Coordinates of N, CA, C and O in Angstrom, one line a residue:
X920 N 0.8 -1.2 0.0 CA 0.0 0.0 0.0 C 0.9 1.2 0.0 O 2.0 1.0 0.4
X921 N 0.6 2.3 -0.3 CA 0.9 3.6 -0.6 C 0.2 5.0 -0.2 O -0.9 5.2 -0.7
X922 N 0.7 5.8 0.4 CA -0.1 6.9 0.7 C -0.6 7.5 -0.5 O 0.2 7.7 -1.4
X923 N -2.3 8.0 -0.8 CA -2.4 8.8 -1.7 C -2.4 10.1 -1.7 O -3.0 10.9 -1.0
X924 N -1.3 10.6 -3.1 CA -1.2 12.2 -2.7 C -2.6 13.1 -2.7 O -2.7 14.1 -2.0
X925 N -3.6 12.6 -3.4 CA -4.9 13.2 -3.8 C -5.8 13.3 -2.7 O -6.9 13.8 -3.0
X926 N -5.5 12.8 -1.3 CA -6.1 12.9 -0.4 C -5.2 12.6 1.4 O -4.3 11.8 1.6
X927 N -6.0 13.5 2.2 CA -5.6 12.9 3.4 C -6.1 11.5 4.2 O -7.1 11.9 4.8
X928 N -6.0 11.2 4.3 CA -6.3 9.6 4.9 C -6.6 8.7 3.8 O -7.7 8.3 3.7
X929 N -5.7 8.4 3.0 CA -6.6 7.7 2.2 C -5.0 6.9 1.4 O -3.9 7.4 1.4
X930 N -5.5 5.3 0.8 CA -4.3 4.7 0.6 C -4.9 4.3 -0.6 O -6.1 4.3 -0.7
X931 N -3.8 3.8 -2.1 CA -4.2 3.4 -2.9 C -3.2 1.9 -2.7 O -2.1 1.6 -2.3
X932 N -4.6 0.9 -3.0 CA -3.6 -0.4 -2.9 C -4.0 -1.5 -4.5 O -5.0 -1.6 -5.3
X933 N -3.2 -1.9 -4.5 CA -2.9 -2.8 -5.8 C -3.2 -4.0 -5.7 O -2.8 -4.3 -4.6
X934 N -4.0 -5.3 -6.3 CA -3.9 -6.2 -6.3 C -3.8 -7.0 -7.3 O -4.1 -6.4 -8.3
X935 N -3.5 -8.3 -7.6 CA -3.1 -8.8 -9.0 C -4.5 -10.1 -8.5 O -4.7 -10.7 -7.5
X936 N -5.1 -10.1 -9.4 CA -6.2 -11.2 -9.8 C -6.1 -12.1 -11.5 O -5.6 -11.8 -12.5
X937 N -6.7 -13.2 -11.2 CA -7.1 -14.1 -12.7 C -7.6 -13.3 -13.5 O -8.5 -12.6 -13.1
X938 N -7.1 -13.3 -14.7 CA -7.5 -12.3 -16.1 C -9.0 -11.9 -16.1 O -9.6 -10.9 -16.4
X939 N -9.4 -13.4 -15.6 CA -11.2 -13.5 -16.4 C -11.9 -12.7 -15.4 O -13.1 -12.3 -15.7
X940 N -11.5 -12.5 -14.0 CA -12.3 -11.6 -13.3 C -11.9 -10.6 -13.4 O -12.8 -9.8 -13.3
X941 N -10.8 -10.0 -13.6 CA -10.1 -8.7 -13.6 C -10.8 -8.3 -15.4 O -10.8 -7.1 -15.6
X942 N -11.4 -9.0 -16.4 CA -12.0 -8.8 -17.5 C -13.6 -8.3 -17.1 O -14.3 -7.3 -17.4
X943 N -13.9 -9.5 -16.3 CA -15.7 -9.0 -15.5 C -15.5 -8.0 -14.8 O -16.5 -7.3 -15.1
X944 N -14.9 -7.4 -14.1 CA -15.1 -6.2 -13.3 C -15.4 -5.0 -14.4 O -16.3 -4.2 -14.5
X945 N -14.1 -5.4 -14.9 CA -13.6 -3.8 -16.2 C -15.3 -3.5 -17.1 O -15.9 -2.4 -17.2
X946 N -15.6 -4.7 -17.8 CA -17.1 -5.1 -18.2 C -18.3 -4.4 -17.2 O -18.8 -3.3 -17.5
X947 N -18.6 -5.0 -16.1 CA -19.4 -4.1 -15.3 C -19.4 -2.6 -15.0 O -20.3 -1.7 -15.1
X948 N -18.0 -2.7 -14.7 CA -17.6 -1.7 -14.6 C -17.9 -0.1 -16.0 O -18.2 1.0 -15.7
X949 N -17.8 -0.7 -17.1 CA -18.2 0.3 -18.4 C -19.5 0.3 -18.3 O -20.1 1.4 -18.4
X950 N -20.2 -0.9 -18.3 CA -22.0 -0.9 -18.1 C -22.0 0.6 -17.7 O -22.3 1.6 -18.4
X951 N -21.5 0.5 -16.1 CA -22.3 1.5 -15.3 C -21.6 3.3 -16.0 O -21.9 4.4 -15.6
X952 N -20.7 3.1 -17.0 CA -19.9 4.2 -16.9 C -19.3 4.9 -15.9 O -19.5 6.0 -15.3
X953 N -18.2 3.5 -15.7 CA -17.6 3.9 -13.9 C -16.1 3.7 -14.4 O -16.0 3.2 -15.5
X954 N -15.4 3.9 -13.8 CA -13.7 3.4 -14.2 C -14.0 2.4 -13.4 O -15.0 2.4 -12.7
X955 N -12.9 1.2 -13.7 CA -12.9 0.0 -12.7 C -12.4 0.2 -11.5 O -13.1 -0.6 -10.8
X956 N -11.5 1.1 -10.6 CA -11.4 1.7 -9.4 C -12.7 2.0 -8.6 O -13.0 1.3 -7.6
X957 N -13.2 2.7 -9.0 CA -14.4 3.4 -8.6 C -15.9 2.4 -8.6 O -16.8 2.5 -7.7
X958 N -15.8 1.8 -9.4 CA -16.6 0.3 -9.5 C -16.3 -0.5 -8.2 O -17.1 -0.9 -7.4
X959 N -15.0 -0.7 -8.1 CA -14.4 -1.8 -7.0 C -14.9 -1.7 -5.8 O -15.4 -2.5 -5.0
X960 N -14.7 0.3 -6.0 CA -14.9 0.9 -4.9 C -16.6 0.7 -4.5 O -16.9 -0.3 -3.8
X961 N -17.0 1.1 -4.7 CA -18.6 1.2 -4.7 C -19.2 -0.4 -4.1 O -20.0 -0.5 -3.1
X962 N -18.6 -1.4 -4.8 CA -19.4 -2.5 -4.3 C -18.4 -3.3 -2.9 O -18.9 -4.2 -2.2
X963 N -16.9 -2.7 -2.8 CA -16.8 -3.2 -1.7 C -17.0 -2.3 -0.3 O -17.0 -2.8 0.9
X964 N -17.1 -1.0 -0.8 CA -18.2 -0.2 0.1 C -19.8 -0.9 0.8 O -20.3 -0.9 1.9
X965 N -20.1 -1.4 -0.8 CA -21.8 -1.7 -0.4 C -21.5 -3.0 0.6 O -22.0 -2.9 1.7
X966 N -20.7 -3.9 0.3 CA -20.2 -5.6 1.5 C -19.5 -5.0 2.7 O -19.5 -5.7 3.6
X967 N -18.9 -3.9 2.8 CA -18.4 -3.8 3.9 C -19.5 -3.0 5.0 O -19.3 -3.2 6.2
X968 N -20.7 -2.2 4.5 CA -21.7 -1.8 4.7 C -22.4 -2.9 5.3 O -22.5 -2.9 6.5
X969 N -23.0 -3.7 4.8 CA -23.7 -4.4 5.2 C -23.0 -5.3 6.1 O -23.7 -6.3 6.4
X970 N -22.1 -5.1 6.6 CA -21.9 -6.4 7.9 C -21.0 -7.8 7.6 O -20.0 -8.1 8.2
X971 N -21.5 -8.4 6.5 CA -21.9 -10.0 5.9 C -20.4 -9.9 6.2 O -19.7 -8.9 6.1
X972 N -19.8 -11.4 6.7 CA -18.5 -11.6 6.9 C -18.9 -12.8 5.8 O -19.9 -13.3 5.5
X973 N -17.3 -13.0 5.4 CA -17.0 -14.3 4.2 C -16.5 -15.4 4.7 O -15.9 -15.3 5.8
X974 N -16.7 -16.3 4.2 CA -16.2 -17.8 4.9 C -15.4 -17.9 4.1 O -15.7 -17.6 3.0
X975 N -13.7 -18.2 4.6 CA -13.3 -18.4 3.9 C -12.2 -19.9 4.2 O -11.6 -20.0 5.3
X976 N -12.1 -21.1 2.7 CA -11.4 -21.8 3.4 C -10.4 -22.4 2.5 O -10.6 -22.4 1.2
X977 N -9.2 -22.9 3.2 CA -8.3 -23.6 2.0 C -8.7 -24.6 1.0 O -9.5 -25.5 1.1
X978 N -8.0 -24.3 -0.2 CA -8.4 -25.1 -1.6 C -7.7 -26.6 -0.7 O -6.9 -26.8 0.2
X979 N -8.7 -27.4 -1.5 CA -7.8 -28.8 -1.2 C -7.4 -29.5 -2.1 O -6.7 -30.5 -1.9

């Protein structure tokens, strides 16, 4: 992570994902005419809003 110059409190972080969802996002993402940042942003805003925790467990 990295501090962003464009704001106070605020971090821009990077993640590397499988092509085919990093392709679905970018896709939804134009639907809405959003950049894919701001898309990201928005729906992990709306999950972290609501509460819902993830199960999460090792591949076997």
């Amino acid at each position: 992570m990295a501090t962003n110059p464009i704001g106070k409190n605020t971090k821009t972080i990077g993640i590397n994902m499988q092509k085919d969802m990093a392709d679905e996002l970018e896709k939804r993402a134009n639907s809405m005419h959003l950049s894919t940042s701001k898309y990201c942003k928005v729906i992990l805003t709306e999950w972290l809003s609501s509460g819902k925790k993830l199960t999460l467990q090792e591949k076997q």
